[in-house]
Tab-separated table of C-alpha atoms in Angstrom:
chain	number	residue	atom	x	y	z
N	645	MET	CA	0.730	-27.709	30.995
N	646	VAL	CA	-0.803	-25.613	28.311
N	647	TYR	CA	0.826	-25.286	24.994
N	648	GLN	CA	0.349	-22.675	22.436
N	649	SER	CA	-1.507	-23.534	19.151
N	650	GLN	CA	-0.798	-22.207	15.749
N	651	SER	CA	-3.920	-20.196	15.184
N	652	ALA	CA	-4.927	-18.796	18.660
N	653	GLY	CA	-3.345	-15.373	18.618
N	654	LEU	CA	-3.494	-11.827	17.319
N	655	VAL	CA	-1.412	-9.020	16.165
N	656	ALA	CA	-2.158	-5.546	17.180
N	657	TYR	CA	-0.345	-2.271	16.640
N	658	LYS	CA	-0.535	1.621	17.444
N	659	VAL	CA	1.430	4.509	16.473
N	660	GLN	CA	3.296	6.171	19.205
N	661	SER	CA	3.745	9.821	20.079
N	662	GLY	CA	7.404	9.682	19.346
N	663	LEU	CA	10.658	7.560	19.547
N	664	GLY	CA	11.095	6.013	23.024
N	665	THR	CA	7.397	6.456	24.001
N	666	GLN	CA	5.400	3.329	24.100
N	667	ALA	CA	1.945	3.705	22.796
N	668	SER	CA	-0.867	3.654	25.183
N	669	ALA	CA	-3.070	0.514	25.610
N	670	VAL	CA	-6.345	1.851	24.072
N	671	SER	CA	-7.507	2.508	20.502
N	672	ALA	CA	-4.993	0.068	18.822
N	673	ASN	CA	-5.579	-1.641	15.327
N	674	LEU	CA	-5.855	-5.301	14.872
N	675	LEU	CA	-3.775	-6.506	11.992
N	676	ARG	CA	-5.500	-8.788	9.525
N	677	ILE	CA	-2.969	-11.659	9.113
N	678	ALA	CA	-2.546	-14.730	6.966
N	679	GLY	CA	0.728	-16.024	8.169
N	680	GLY	CA	4.284	-14.594	7.890
N	681	ASN	CA	7.271	-14.749	10.078
N	682	GLY	CA	6.010	-12.353	12.707
N	683	ILE	CA	8.094	-10.844	15.387
N	684	ARG	CA	11.784	-11.817	15.208
N	685	VAL	CA	14.265	-10.610	17.877
N	686	SER	CA	18.031	-11.527	17.508
N	687	LYS	CA	21.261	-10.713	19.117
N	688	ALA	CA	24.690	-10.621	17.574
N	689	ALA	CA	26.837	-13.493	18.989
N	690	THR	CA	30.107	-12.128	19.701
N	691	GLU	CA	32.874	-14.836	19.738
N	692	SER	CA	35.830	-14.788	22.009
N	693	ALA	CA	39.222	-14.792	20.213
N	694	GLU	CA	41.154	-16.117	22.938
N	695	VAL	CA	43.586	-18.776	22.097
N	696	ARG	CA	43.732	-21.604	24.748
N	697	ASN	CA	46.173	-24.387	25.157
N	698	ASP	CA	43.467	-26.800	26.012
N	699	GLY	CA	41.912	-26.681	22.665
N	700	LEU	CA	38.544	-25.264	24.118
N	701	SER	CA	36.869	-21.947	23.893
N	702	THR	CA	35.852	-19.371	26.197
N	703	ARG	CA	32.190	-18.608	26.060
N	704	GLY	CA	31.305	-15.472	23.976
N	705	ARG	CA	28.793	-12.706	24.749
N	706	HIS	CA	25.656	-11.279	23.438
N	707	GLY	CA	26.096	-8.153	21.189
N	708	SER	CA	23.573	-5.730	19.920
N	709	GLN	CA	19.803	-6.568	19.896
N	710	LYS	CA	17.772	-6.221	16.681
N	711	ALA	CA	14.055	-6.624	16.091
N	712	SER	CA	11.997	-7.028	12.831
N	713	SER	CA	8.633	-8.175	11.921
N	714	GLY	CA	6.732	-9.186	8.807
N	715	TYR	CA	3.301	-10.550	8.070
N	716	ASN	CA	1.173	-11.950	5.208
N	717	GLY	CA	-2.254	-10.563	4.949
N	718	GLU	CA	-5.355	-9.940	3.010
N	719	MET	CA	-6.474	-6.510	2.031
N	720	SER	CA	-9.979	-5.196	2.680
N	721	LEU	CA	-11.443	-1.680	2.876
N	722	GLY	CA	-9.297	0.188	5.362
N	723	SER	CA	-7.423	-2.809	6.718
N	724	HIS	CA	-3.883	-1.472	6.236
N	725	ASP	CA	-4.499	2.240	5.951
N	726	PRO	CA	-2.284	3.240	8.930
N	727	ILE	CA	0.490	0.988	7.735
N	728	ILE	CA	0.369	2.361	4.112
N	729	GLU	CA	0.291	5.921	5.585
N	730	ALA	CA	3.519	5.044	7.675
N	731	ILE	CA	5.349	3.660	4.605
N	732	MET	CA	4.520	6.717	2.582
N	733	ARG	CA	5.534	9.049	5.431
N	734	SER	CA	2.543	11.178	4.727
N	735	THR	CA	-0.987	11.827	6.129
N	736	TRP	CA	-4.229	10.652	4.608
N	737	ASP	CA	-6.164	13.884	3.330
N	738	SER	CA	-10.051	13.450	4.081
N	739	THR	CA	-10.824	17.051	3.040
N	740	ALA	CA	-14.001	17.059	1.135
N	741	PHE	CA	-13.540	17.827	-2.545
N	742	THR	CA	-16.695	18.698	-4.563
N	743	LYS	CA	-17.266	20.940	-7.431
N	744	THR	CA	-20.665	22.100	-8.596
N	745	GLN	CA	-22.215	24.443	-11.203
N	746	THR	CA	-20.976	27.232	-9.056
N	747	ASP	CA	-17.447	26.212	-10.287
N	748	PHE	CA	-18.113	25.225	-13.875
N	749	THR	CA	-21.417	26.984	-14.807
N	750	SER	CA	-22.655	23.910	-16.664
N	751	LEU	CA	-21.515	20.451	-17.477
N	752	THR	CA	-22.047	18.391	-20.599
N	753	THR	CA	-21.519	14.635	-20.600
N	754	VAL	CA	-19.699	12.890	-23.539
N	755	THR	CA	-19.175	9.235	-23.717
N	756	ASP	CA	-15.640	9.450	-22.168
N	757	GLY	CA	-15.904	12.163	-19.696
N	758	PHE	CA	-17.276	15.720	-18.706
N	759	VAL	CA	-16.876	19.007	-20.491
N	760	PHE	CA	-17.061	22.173	-18.332
N	761	ALA	CA	-18.600	25.374	-19.723
N	762	SER	CA	-16.238	27.447	-17.693
N	763	GLY	CA	-13.251	27.057	-15.364
N	764	SER	CA	-10.457	24.521	-15.656
N	765	PRO	CA	-10.632	21.113	-13.915
N	766	ILE	CA	-6.767	21.340	-13.676
N	767	ALA	CA	-6.930	24.582	-11.782
N	768	MET	CA	-9.753	23.333	-9.728
N	769	GLY	CA	-7.528	20.542	-8.353
N	770	PHE	CA	-8.627	17.383	-10.223
N	771	LYS	CA	-5.744	14.998	-10.842
N	772	VAL	CA	-5.127	12.088	-13.337
N	773	GLY	CA	-5.710	8.935	-11.275
N	774	ASN	CA	-8.463	10.423	-9.151
N	775	ILE	CA	-11.640	8.450	-8.716
N	776	ILE	CA	-14.729	10.861	-9.001
N	777	ARG	CA	-18.429	10.333	-8.894
N	778	ALA	CA	-21.128	12.528	-10.553
N	779	ALA	CA	-24.336	13.509	-8.918
N	780	GLY	CA	-27.476	15.207	-10.264
N	781	LEU	CA	-26.907	14.393	-13.954
N	782	PRO	CA	-30.155	13.589	-15.997
N	783	ASP	CA	-28.926	10.158	-16.913
N	784	ALA	CA	-29.249	8.012	-13.905
N	785	SER	CA	-26.579	5.548	-14.970
N	786	ASN	CA	-23.990	8.346	-15.133
N	787	ASN	CA	-24.574	9.171	-11.355
N	788	GLY	CA	-22.968	7.463	-8.362
N	789	LYS	CA	-20.390	5.465	-10.248
N	790	ASN	CA	-16.670	5.336	-9.693
N	791	CYS	CA	-15.004	7.091	-12.724
N	792	ARG	CA	-11.211	6.987	-13.049
N	793	ILE	CA	-9.665	10.207	-14.429
N	794	THR	CA	-7.198	9.199	-17.297
N	795	ALA	CA	-6.642	12.810	-18.773
N	796	LEU	CA	-7.394	16.430	-18.089
N	797	SER	CA	-7.498	19.516	-20.309
N	798	SER	CA	-8.494	23.118	-19.664
N	799	THR	CA	-12.110	22.223	-20.254
N	800	LYS	CA	-12.550	18.404	-20.005
N	801	ILE	CA	-12.140	15.569	-17.545
N	802	THR	CA	-11.562	12.284	-19.413
N	803	VAL	CA	-12.428	9.127	-17.745
N	804	ALA	CA	-11.922	5.323	-18.374
N	805	GLU	CA	-15.603	4.391	-18.033
N	806	THR	CA	-18.180	4.704	-20.862
N	807	LEU	CA	-20.882	7.214	-20.075
N	808	ILE	CA	-24.210	8.074	-21.611
N	809	ALA	CA	-23.657	11.213	-23.836
N	810	ASN	CA	-25.919	14.143	-23.130
N	811	ALA	CA	-25.332	17.307	-25.056
N	812	VAL	CA	-27.761	19.412	-23.061
N	813	PRO	CA	-25.736	21.539	-20.495
N	814	ASP	CA	-26.723	20.552	-16.912
N	815	THR	CA	-26.660	23.245	-14.246
N	816	THR	CA	-27.624	21.215	-11.210
N	817	CYS	CA	-24.952	18.657	-10.879
N	818	SER	CA	-21.715	17.941	-8.944
N	819	LEU	CA	-18.544	16.126	-9.301
N	820	THR	CA	-16.933	14.687	-6.051
N	821	ARG	CA	-13.735	13.023	-5.216
N	822	PRO	CA	-14.992	10.635	-2.615
N	823	GLY	CA	-13.159	9.306	0.526
N	824	LYS	CA	-9.567	10.203	1.400
N	825	GLN	CA	-6.349	10.334	-0.545
N	826	LEU	CA	-2.634	9.865	0.240
N	827	ILE	CA	0.196	11.247	-1.842
N	828	ASN	CA	3.945	11.779	-1.325
N	829	THR	CA	4.402	15.092	0.532
N	830	VAL	CA	7.172	16.972	2.287
N	831	PRO	CA	8.201	17.235	4.876
N	832	LEU	CA	8.175	13.551	5.539
N	833	VAL	CA	6.144	12.330	8.513
N	834	LYS	CA	8.073	9.595	10.464
N	835	ARG	CA	6.040	7.242	12.706
N	836	TYR	CA	7.111	4.729	15.263
N	837	PHE	CA	4.779	1.992	16.412
N	838	THR	CA	4.180	-0.382	19.351
N	839	ILE	CA	3.372	-3.976	18.082
N	840	GLU	CA	2.102	-6.772	20.116
N	841	GLU	CA	1.828	-10.492	19.192
N	842	TYR	CA	-0.580	-12.064	21.677
N	843	GLU	CA	-0.837	-15.793	22.163
N	844	SER	CA	-3.931	-16.556	23.818
N	845	ASP	CA	-3.521	-20.202	24.766
N	846	ILE	CA	-0.598	-19.318	26.991
N	847	ASP	CA	-1.950	-15.760	27.751
N	848	GLN	CA	1.478	-14.139	26.982
N	849	SER	CA	2.661	-11.503	24.559
N	850	THR	CA	5.703	-10.438	22.685
N	851	MET	CA	5.917	-6.681	22.131
N	852	LEU	CA	8.122	-4.355	20.224
N	853	THR	CA	8.444	-0.629	20.804
N	854	ASP	CA	9.951	1.991	18.322
N	855	PHE	CA	9.020	-0.176	15.437
N	856	VAL	CA	8.991	1.450	11.860
N	857	TRP	CA	6.734	0.029	9.105
N	858	GLY	CA	9.151	0.107	6.096
N	859	THR	CA	7.917	-2.345	3.448
N	860	GLY	CA	4.611	-3.440	1.804
N	861	LYS	CA	3.854	-5.877	-0.966
N	862	LEU	CA	0.491	-6.048	-2.699
N	863	SER	CA	0.015	-9.101	-4.876
N	864	MET	CA	-2.627	-10.712	-7.098
N	865	ALA	CA	-3.079	-14.246	-8.493
N	866	THR	CA	-5.895	-15.841	-10.380
N	867	ASP	CA	-9.001	-16.827	-8.268
N	868	GLY	CA	-7.522	-15.228	-5.242
N	869	LEU	CA	-7.744	-12.495	-2.783
N	870	ILE	CA	-5.751	-9.353	-2.858
N	871	ARG	CA	-2.820	-9.710	-0.617
N	872	PHE	CA	-0.865	-7.146	1.311
N	873	ASP	CA	2.239	-8.233	3.183
N	874	PRO	CA	3.697	-5.371	5.430
N	875	GLY	CA	6.970	-5.490	7.342
N	876	GLY	CA	9.646	-3.305	9.094
N	877	ILE	CA	12.159	-3.203	11.784
N	878	GLY	CA	12.582	-1.705	15.256
N	879	THR	CA	15.538	-0.380	17.360
N	880	GLY	CA	15.566	-3.717	19.068
N	881	GLN	CA	13.337	-2.777	22.167
N	882	ALA	CA	11.403	-5.882	22.905
N	883	GLN	CA	9.417	-7.334	25.930
N	884	ALA	CA	8.079	-10.748	26.988
N	885	LEU	CA	4.698	-9.899	28.705
N	886	THR	CA	3.625	-12.581	31.274
N	887	THR	CA	0.163	-13.773	32.090
N	888	GLY	CA	-1.677	-10.984	33.850
N	889	THR	CA	-0.073	-8.332	31.917
N	890	SER	CA	-1.138	-9.810	28.399
N	891	PRO	CA	-2.618	-8.663	26.152
N	892	TYR	CA	-1.260	-5.159	26.382
N	893	PHE	CA	-3.586	-3.531	24.002
N	894	THR	CA	-7.338	-3.333	25.082
N	895	ALA	CA	-9.905	-4.418	22.490
N	896	PRO	CA	-7.978	-3.403	19.359
N	897	THR	CA	-10.177	-2.468	16.396
N	898	GLY	CA	-10.143	-4.842	13.446
N	899	PRO	CA	-11.161	-4.769	9.874
N	900	VAL	CA	-14.966	-5.492	9.278
N	901	ASP	CA	-15.111	-5.725	5.537
N	902	VAL	CA	-14.421	-9.087	3.666
N	903	PRO	CA	-11.065	-9.160	1.730
N	904	PHE	CA	-11.085	-7.581	-1.883
N	905	SER	CA	-11.290	-10.257	-4.556
N	906	VAL	CA	-9.034	-10.169	-7.487
N	907	VAL	CA	-11.925	-10.917	-9.869
N	908	ASP	CA	-13.537	-7.629	-8.756
N	909	ALA	CA	-10.414	-5.470	-9.345
N	910	THR	CA	-9.534	-3.646	-12.459
N	911	ILE	CA	-5.928	-2.979	-13.448
N	912	ARG	CA	-5.324	-0.391	-16.195
N	913	LEU	CA	-1.887	-0.320	-17.861
N	914	ASN	CA	-0.896	2.622	-20.128
N	915	GLY	CA	-4.389	3.479	-21.036
N	916	ALA	CA	-6.031	0.021	-21.407
N	917	ASP	CA	-7.933	-2.123	-18.873
N	918	LEU	CA	-6.179	-5.590	-18.785
N	919	VAL	CA	-8.077	-8.815	-19.204
N	920	GLU	CA	-5.081	-11.040	-19.683
N	921	LEU	CA	-3.214	-10.862	-16.296
N	922	THR	CA	-2.133	-14.005	-14.574
N	923	SER	CA	-0.306	-12.484	-11.691
N	924	PHE	CA	0.753	-9.109	-10.400
N	925	ASP	CA	2.717	-7.624	-7.503
N	926	LEU	CA	3.764	-4.183	-6.449
N	927	SER	CA	6.236	-3.373	-3.579
N	928	LEU	CA	6.950	-0.304	-1.509
N	929	ASP	CA	10.224	0.098	0.323
N	930	ILE	CA	11.568	2.840	2.366
N	931	GLN	CA	14.723	1.068	3.204
N	932	PRO	CA	14.566	1.064	6.977
N	933	ASN	CA	17.811	0.583	8.818
N	934	ALA	CA	18.738	0.378	12.505
N	935	PRO	CA	22.558	0.936	12.676
N	936	VAL	CA	24.580	-0.795	15.468
N	937	THR	CA	26.290	1.680	17.836
N	938	PHE	CA	27.959	1.723	21.230
N	939	GLY	CA	29.223	4.068	23.866
N	940	SER	CA	27.003	3.425	26.858
N	941	GLY	CA	26.911	0.485	29.256
N	942	SER	CA	23.198	0.095	28.832
N	943	GLN	CA	23.093	0.741	24.958
N	944	LYS	CA	22.228	-2.668	23.551
N	945	TYR	CA	19.803	-1.220	21.022
N	946	SER	CA	20.066	1.012	18.018
N	947	PRO	CA	19.238	4.641	18.852
N	948	ASP	CA	16.860	4.985	15.973
N	949	VAL	CA	15.537	3.642	12.796
N	950	PHE	CA	16.582	5.575	9.637
N	951	THR	CA	14.670	5.475	6.403
N	952	GLY	CA	15.700	6.263	2.737
N	953	PRO	CA	14.076	7.345	-0.458
N	954	LEU	CA	10.875	5.446	-1.348
N	955	LYS	CA	11.420	2.538	-3.798
N	956	VAL	CA	8.394	1.184	-5.918
N	957	ASN	CA	8.679	-1.755	-8.079
N	958	MET	CA	6.334	-4.083	-9.924
N	959	ASN	CA	5.935	-7.282	-11.804
N	960	LEU	CA	3.187	-8.298	-14.270
N	961	THR	CA	2.710	-11.638	-15.951
N	962	MET	CA	0.132	-11.919	-18.739
N	963	LEU	CA	-0.920	-13.819	-21.816
N	964	ARG	CA	1.083	-12.500	-24.730
N	965	LYS	CA	-1.011	-11.110	-27.615
N	966	SER	CA	1.491	-8.950	-29.496
N	967	LEU	CA	4.825	-7.239	-29.403
N	968	ALA	CA	3.395	-3.811	-28.507
N	969	ILE	CA	4.782	-3.868	-24.892
N	970	PHE	CA	8.149	-5.188	-25.986
N	971	SER	CA	8.296	-2.406	-28.501
N	972	ASP	CA	7.440	0.062	-25.786
N	973	PHE	CA	10.226	-1.305	-23.633
N	974	LEU	CA	12.666	-0.746	-26.598
N	975	ALA	CA	11.489	2.723	-27.093
N	976	GLU	CA	11.590	3.560	-23.363
N	977	THR	CA	7.947	4.616	-23.484
N	978	PRO	CA	6.540	6.127	-20.256
N	979	TYR	CA	3.833	4.056	-18.780
N	980	SER	CA	1.285	4.484	-16.021
N	981	LEU	CA	-0.802	2.047	-13.994
N	982	ASN	CA	-3.910	2.121	-11.970
N	983	ILE	CA	-5.605	-0.614	-9.649
N	984	LEU	CA	-9.156	-0.248	-8.707
N	985	ALA	CA	-10.157	-2.815	-6.027
N	986	VAL	CA	-13.850	-2.801	-5.047
N	987	ASP	CA	-16.103	-4.304	-2.565
N	988	ASN	CA	-19.028	-6.575	-3.749
N	989	MET	CA	-21.823	-4.264	-3.621
N	990	SER	CA	-24.046	-1.943	-5.783
N	991	GLU	CA	-22.873	1.272	-7.033
N	992	PRO	CA	-21.294	3.551	-5.740
N	993	LYS	CA	-18.901	0.821	-4.594
N	994	ASP	CA	-16.454	1.168	-1.837
N	995	PHE	CA	-12.969	1.059	-3.246
N	996	MET	CA	-9.174	1.154	-2.782
N	997	SER	CA	-7.382	2.908	-5.815
N	998	ILE	CA	-3.608	2.752	-6.412
N	999	THR	CA	-1.899	4.825	-9.158
N	1000	VAL	CA	1.648	4.632	-10.257
N	1001	PRO	CA	1.735	7.481	-12.755
N	1002	ASN	CA	5.300	7.427	-14.300
N	1003	PHE	CA	7.538	4.592	-15.082
N	1004	THR	CA	9.203	2.692	-17.936
N	1005	LEU	CA	9.653	-0.990	-18.421
N	1006	GLY	CA	12.747	-2.916	-17.163
N	1007	GLY	CA	12.111	-6.007	-19.396
N	1008	VAL	CA	9.545	-7.925	-21.247
N	1009	ASP	CA	10.450	-11.767	-21.097
N	1010	PRO	CA	8.278	-14.472	-22.806
N	1011	SER	CA	7.624	-17.821	-21.528
N	1012	ALA	CA	9.419	-20.798	-23.123
N	1013	LEU	CA	7.829	-22.215	-26.183
N	1014	SER	CA	6.400	-25.716	-25.340
N	1015	LYS	CA	4.473	-28.797	-26.716
N	1016	GLN	CA	2.091	-28.419	-23.941
N	1017	GLY	CA	-1.263	-26.804	-24.331
N	1018	GLY	CA	-1.987	-23.292	-23.080
N	1019	GLY	CA	-1.194	-19.786	-23.834
N	1020	ARG	CA	2.302	-18.203	-24.066
N	1021	THR	CA	2.783	-15.595	-21.233
N	1022	GLN	CA	5.204	-12.657	-20.814
N	1023	THR	CA	6.553	-11.156	-17.705
N	1024	ILE	CA	7.014	-7.459	-17.411
N	1025	ALA	CA	9.545	-6.265	-14.821
N	1026	VAL	CA	9.510	-2.595	-13.535
N	1027	PRO	CA	12.451	-2.104	-11.248
N	1028	ALA	CA	12.555	0.689	-8.760
N	1029	ALA	CA	15.202	2.524	-10.736
N	1030	LEU	CA	12.588	3.049	-13.467
N	1031	VAL	CA	9.811	4.445	-11.226
N	1032	GLY	CA	9.678	8.192	-10.716
N	1033	LEU	CA	7.558	11.048	-9.541
N	1034	ASP	CA	4.906	12.608	-11.724
N	1035	SER	CA	5.587	16.415	-11.956
N	1036	SER	CA	3.252	17.068	-14.648
N	1037	ALA	CA	0.522	19.709	-14.272
N	1038	THR	CA	-2.158	17.003	-14.151
N	1039	GLY	CA	-0.341	14.790	-11.642
N	1040	ASN	CA	0.011	15.089	-7.838
N	1041	GLY	CA	3.782	15.120	-7.599
N	1042	SER	CA	3.841	11.528	-6.323
N	1043	MET	CA	5.584	8.286	-7.385
N	1044	ILE	CA	2.397	6.472	-6.098
N	1045	SER	CA	-0.982	7.638	-4.720
N	1046	PHE	CA	-3.836	6.021	-2.872
N	1047	GLN	CA	-7.502	6.804	-2.704
N	1048	THR	CA	-10.065	5.021	-0.668
N	1049	THR	CA	-13.577	5.353	0.680
N	1050	ALA	CA	-12.561	3.798	4.057
N	1051	ALA	CA	-13.297	6.053	6.931
């Protein structure tokens, strides 16, 4: 008798062509997992209300069938791109975006950005939160580095990074937004997935069809790796695949990069790079729901999975250095946040960038005073109710946006 061990298994998934159509067995994605509940299938237990004289009960029946799944994972370059795309209900845009002297005539470098001789960077399509790279500039250290756009005017791109100033107009250079980006768009793109949990010791699989990725939580802690925990629900369609038919997916493609490290990430809050964070998390939720219905003898599942408005919330814990953030909470000051996670490599570094452009604070709570040694911390809560879309001329109309150099 062979028993299944805890570690010998894998999770694979692939987008379907539509509701009710199981994905084909080729070109699936391998999910990088670090635990989690995994696939859960449940049925309603319908109790008999019969009153019996013998003090016993008539056996009840199974009701509707439900399915859910959730995993813990570590984020690396491209590791969760299809899932994030599904939660955003949008599509990654890989369109090449480069502007040259043909667009701005010449470019002057200042310590905090780039000044155009002609043309407007706003009109050209640059957005606050974009990561850009320069090429062809006379000062080599200004080239091929990831620069975070923090502000835009009719003539200037302001970045968070410090550049070498050069007042000589350059006419043989370019600015590029590398990689691909994902923003909130309309109409919403709804995606259904087929998910397989394969247990290799017993050579059998549990499989869900018509599954919708609906939640994702990114988290960071000191001396850790960046975590991303996706989850969702299905209509209830589930299968137990036997030996010989498992695994269903053939050679799913897995991530190749090592996970992002927290120590390599930069978190920018309201115009300042933070050095005092002790923990951070950001959650996405499109509120998936599979309603229970009836009307057909074979209808034991929900007819569909319905989603609602995107909700984004955050929590930050950091060393307390002043009451400035508390004052901003009292004044309902709008904030923005950017996360730049990079690979451990020379410039230009591969990256994942996440921008939340428009929110206010829901609370700033200090830790208790104590006789123990150590710094006092404060926890900043940003509930979903206080996160909104950025409708400014320099924003991209999103509540949250992603940019990555993953293929």
